[in-house]
Amino acid sequence: MYKHPLLNRDQISPKEALDILIEGNHRFVNNYMSHKDLLALVQLTKDKQHPFASILSCSDSRAPVEMIFDQALGDIFSVRLAGNIASDKAIGSLEFSTKYLGSKILVVLGHTGCGAVKAACDNFREGHIGEIVNFIRPAVRAEKTELVDRTSKNEVFLEKVGEINVRKQIEEIIRRSDIIQELLESKQIGIAGGVYDLATGEVRFFEELLMF
Ligand SMILES: [Zn+2]
């Protein structure tokens, strides 16, 4: 059941915050979304926000986080950039939402069939796209198991790079952000990484990336 957790959000743990997302995605996948009075939430949230989750995800039109986690206004601080890349501005946004808005869980969410990951696999650099590709190339290099076709045409390679990219972006956030490191060490926030499946609507979180 959807419960707007604006109230008592300080009391929920990072694990509970992740569970809210997992349960919301479960409702989405089962086409059992909760009723939300959005106009009432406009009123409830008009003076302050206290999003329980901060999510760095891709800009892909098929993966809006509020929908796929069955959440509403004021629930998720959403940072979206093609390829869910941890640029300085993305990290700054996440620092703001975790330290000053009190988000309990920070999620980096990739997705299957990601165009930005495809561009990185093929080293496509037209216009400013190369600036995004630069952030994803380390994941391409880190993928060592696919030896024959290392392009976006190889779906197995593409999905492996996409998963590695989620891990790499989490590592970058932690490496470059003293604020997020401190919040993590003092257990004020947790971090999770996962991939959204465009074909099923399901989000799969990676056990090995969970940090509480
Ligand atoms: Zn994408």
GROMACS .gro file of N, CA, C and O and ligand atoms in nm, residues 58-60 82-84 111-117, ligand 1:
model
   53
   58CYS      N    1   1.885   0.721  -1.551
   58CYS     CA    2   1.898   0.766  -1.689
   58CYS      C    3   1.778   0.853  -1.729
   58CYS      O    4   1.669   0.839  -1.675
   59SER      N    5   1.800   0.939  -1.826
   59SER     CA    6   1.693   1.027  -1.876
   59SER      C    7   1.593   0.955  -1.965
   59SER      O    8   1.493   1.015  -2.006
   60ASP      N    9   1.618   0.830  -1.993
   60ASP     CA   10   1.533   0.754  -2.087
   60ASP      C   11   1.384   0.773  -2.055
   60ASP      O   12   1.342   0.759  -1.939
   82ALA      N   13   2.151   1.110  -1.905
   82ALA     CA   14   2.171   0.994  -1.991
   82ALA      C   15   2.289   0.911  -1.939
   82ALA      O   16   2.395   0.966  -1.909
   83GLY      N   17   2.265   0.783  -1.923
   83GLY     CA   18   2.371   0.693  -1.876
   83GLY      C   19   2.390   0.694  -1.726
   83GLY      O   20   2.486   0.635  -1.674
   84ASN      N   21   2.298   0.762  -1.652
   84ASN     CA   22   2.310   0.773  -1.504
   84ASN      C   23   2.453   0.798  -1.460
   84ASN      O   24   2.508   0.728  -1.375
  111HIS      N   25   1.952   0.092  -1.674
  111HIS     CA   26   1.841   0.016  -1.733
  111HIS      C   27   1.890  -0.061  -1.854
  111HIS      O   28   1.995  -0.030  -1.911
  112THR      N   29   1.813  -0.159  -1.891
  112THR     CA   30   1.850  -0.241  -2.008
  112THR      C   31   1.837  -0.157  -2.135
  112THR      O   32   1.760  -0.060  -2.139
  113GLY      N   33   1.910  -0.192  -2.236
  113GLY     CA   34   1.900  -0.125  -2.366
  113GLY      C   35   1.930   0.023  -2.362
  113GLY      O   36   1.872   0.101  -2.438
  114CYS      N   37   2.022   0.064  -2.274
  114CYS     CA   38   2.048   0.209  -2.254
  114CYS      C   39   2.124   0.267  -2.374
  114CYS      O   40   2.233   0.219  -2.410
  115GLY      N   41   2.068   0.372  -2.432
  115GLY     CA   42   2.130   0.436  -2.548
  115GLY      C   43   2.266   0.497  -2.516
  115GLY      O   44   2.357   0.495  -2.600
  116ALA      N   45   2.281   0.551  -2.395
  116ALA     CA   46   2.409   0.611  -2.358
  116ALA      C   47   2.517   0.504  -2.343
  116ALA      O   48   2.633   0.524  -2.382
  117VAL      N   49   2.478   0.390  -2.288
  117VAL     CA   50   2.573   0.278  -2.276
  117VAL      C   51   2.607   0.224  -2.415
  117VAL      O   52   2.723   0.191  -2.442
  213ZN      ZN   53   1.961   0.511  -2.078
   0.00000   0.00000   0.00000
